[in-house]
């Protein structure tokens, strides 16, 4: 029979097993001694480690912190195990130098870390066939008053655990395993011990949860892509989805279209186009729920969810649905249809035999809308029989002359945390607070309540769209909110998590460390501020790395008021140099990341001049402001010459293959503006995400255009500062290379060439005189 958690050490390492057994014997009677003996256990275990390596015996005389750092450097300790040793060391040090009135909560942290390093030790140095047992809480042997103190000291979410512990002390069995409560959403086949109902103005929390389970976790789980609520259906609209609904400008356009179409006697087909997960079904369900008098006049067909015959393809089904709008029937039909369709399916249909033979009028309308042209904003065209509205042209953020903003993202995040009776998330949060539920997701939810945190989250979402062309569907956005609030490793319990584990699972770290969880988080990880180089960051890190107490550095730069509990724990870590390298790296990253979300300074310390300038140019392009693009046009022209190289002003190399003599031509180009859009709005929500610039020849004809996205713009800026593009740059910027090749055709190489002797730097010019039909070769 297993008498304690560390019995697996008994056969090979009896001294370690005896020490752990003693720790569990006194666990509830003397938690301070538990902490001290836990530190002793870690020292003894490291001695056993060194005994396994002949070349490590010399480190036994080093201090514990030095041994941890040395073994970590030699890659004997993994990052996670090194951090566990950090926790054991600082908890043991604290207990050795300070009387603890209440130490059970810290004793639980110590006990879990001791178990982690003991399991690691057995797996590496004990028996390769060893299978780690499930972790169990130490069982109290006597003195039920200690359990009462636990109930007073710790949160009531743990009441059931300690009630079981209390029962265990009275049981005849030697060991009773305490259920490992992970705050999971309940399943249908679970025997519920509690039935709670919480009524809001429009939404009812009605969960049968066990004591200690979380209402907020239940609500947040609905945001996951795998949840039932993530499945959109144009015929269903739950109260949960109604609460999360955020009005966008596309909704106004659809309402206007429906209003104008209802009174028409002729047929009407409204195309609602987009991509997977962008909200077509959600918008239709909302309109059906809120404006049935309009929508009920229409037949709705969703190409992603409806089919008449499993043996028919999507094109067969579409052709059948659209029969009233064929060339043969369109004049006589009075059918009214809303077609929610993905652009890929629509393109396939337009290219199909069906369309070419029977739907020429429809195909002509689609072509005029230019819905498949990336460089064009789709025209929301409306004729007597057709109207097209495309989600792909309604951006989730707005452009202004002072920078971007997103009413959609901001409003959705506010809906998650708004302190309203109609907010199911907030009501669940309050219910958890009343029940004294604790968890990483609670801490992160409270962080999301802070306006500066939400603002930075919104900025990150806009950045990832601009910089990495990431398409963020509504479904992906809701899943993203779930992922930055709830850590992926549900095995780590909050109540016995140490400050290092809590640090890893705070929102600013989750948002940049979750690239394995979703494509969106993978893209955002590329925006991690730890990659930014600045003198301020260097100063912050120098101060942190030389701090006697790392809290002092955090307190200097970070507003810790919203992290009161974490703040109280971090000061126990002590000097930065006493930590393992794994913990040092964690706190280095955390300081920089926290400064992005919770900086004390009102100054924007992550100000990216290139990004800000690009957004201003993007606005000027989309409103057609020539003067606002003047500097960008100059940058583009300079980049053309610098990319190929130039021997002198207005001359550009056309052949650099010869190491001694190179050839250049005269190139005189002028900016072209005929392609610029025209828009008088101050705030744009339908716009290009790239900037189209064009240059024409010296006669101001034959313009050649290029789409400038953010990566290309950044490359142009770097080139203007002296950067020389390498082979990979030229592969990545293939469109720019092709653009330069076209621009080179505007040069005067037919009448003039310049030769450059690289050895002497001498310039020679070959010119052709058309009048006399002769060549002249002279030195410049």
PDB file of N, CA and C in Angstrom, residues 532-545 557 592:
ATOM      1  N   UNK A 532      11.980  43.810 -30.270  1.00  0.00           N
ATOM      2  CA  UNK A 532      12.225  45.234 -30.532  1.00  0.00           C
ATOM      3  C   UNK A 532      13.506  45.661 -29.818  1.00  0.00           C
ATOM      4  N   UNK A 533      14.364  46.374 -30.515  1.00  0.00           N
ATOM      5  CA  UNK A 533      15.588  46.889 -29.907  1.00  0.00           C
ATOM      6  C   UNK A 533      15.422  48.380 -29.643  1.00  0.00           C
ATOM      7  N   UNK A 534      15.661  48.774 -28.403  1.00  0.00           N
ATOM      8  CA  UNK A 534      15.603  50.184 -28.052  1.00  0.00           C
ATOM      9  C   UNK A 534      16.478  50.426 -26.833  1.00  0.00           C
ATOM     10  N   UNK A 535      16.928  51.651 -26.685  1.00  0.00           N
ATOM     11  CA  UNK A 535      17.774  51.993 -25.539  1.00  0.00           C
ATOM     12  C   UNK A 535      16.992  51.865 -24.239  1.00  0.00           C
ATOM     13  N   UNK A 536      15.695  52.157 -24.281  1.00  0.00           N
ATOM     14  CA  UNK A 536      14.872  52.034 -23.077  1.00  0.00           C
ATOM     15  C   UNK A 536      14.798  50.584 -22.616  1.00  0.00           C
ATOM     16  N   UNK A 537      14.577  49.669 -23.563  1.00  0.00           N
ATOM     17  CA  UNK A 537      14.504  48.257 -23.196  1.00  0.00           C
ATOM     18  C   UNK A 537      15.841  47.771 -22.653  1.00  0.00           C
ATOM     19  N   UNK A 538      16.918  48.212 -23.270  1.00  0.00           N
ATOM     20  CA  UNK A 538      18.247  47.836 -22.780  1.00  0.00           C
ATOM     21  C   UNK A 538      18.437  48.301 -21.338  1.00  0.00           C
ATOM     22  N   UNK A 539      17.990  49.523 -21.061  1.00  0.00           N
ATOM     23  CA  UNK A 539      18.107  50.059 -19.702  1.00  0.00           C
ATOM     24  C   UNK A 539      17.266  49.250 -18.724  1.00  0.00           C
ATOM     25  N   UNK A 540      16.039  48.906 -19.110  1.00  0.00           N
ATOM     26  CA  UNK A 540      15.157  48.128 -18.244  1.00  0.00           C
ATOM     27  C   UNK A 540      15.764  46.766 -17.924  1.00  0.00           C
ATOM     28  N   UNK A 541      16.310  46.118 -18.944  1.00  0.00           N
ATOM     29  CA  UNK A 541      16.862  44.785 -18.740  1.00  0.00           C
ATOM     30  C   UNK A 541      18.144  44.816 -17.917  1.00  0.00           C
ATOM     31  N   UNK A 542      18.948  45.850 -18.103  1.00  0.00           N
ATOM     32  CA  UNK A 542      20.162  45.986 -17.287  1.00  0.00           C
ATOM     33  C   UNK A 542      19.792  46.149 -15.816  1.00  0.00           C
ATOM     34  N   UNK A 543      18.779  46.982 -15.549  1.00  0.00           N
ATOM     35  CA  UNK A 543      18.340  47.184 -14.170  1.00  0.00           C
ATOM     36  C   UNK A 543      17.773  45.901 -13.579  1.00  0.00           C
ATOM     37  N   UNK A 544      16.998  45.158 -14.372  1.00  0.00           N
ATOM     38  CA  UNK A 544      16.420  43.915 -13.880  1.00  0.00           C
ATOM     39  C   UNK A 544      17.508  42.885 -13.586  1.00  0.00           C
ATOM     40  N   UNK A 545      18.452  42.754 -14.502  1.00  0.00           N
ATOM     41  CA  UNK A 545      19.493  41.737 -14.342  1.00  0.00           C
ATOM     42  C   UNK A 545      20.455  42.040 -13.196  1.00  0.00           C
ATOM     43  N   UNK A 557       8.645  50.327 -13.640  1.00  0.00           N
ATOM     44  CA  UNK A 557       8.177  50.526 -15.010  1.00  0.00           C
ATOM     45  C   UNK A 557       6.733  50.074 -15.251  1.00  0.00           C
ATOM     46  N   UNK A 592       9.381  43.146 -20.481  1.00  0.00           N
ATOM     47  CA  UNK A 592       9.157  43.844 -21.751  1.00  0.00           C
ATOM     48  C   UNK A 592       7.699  43.730 -22.185  1.00  0.00           C
TER      49      UNK A 592
END
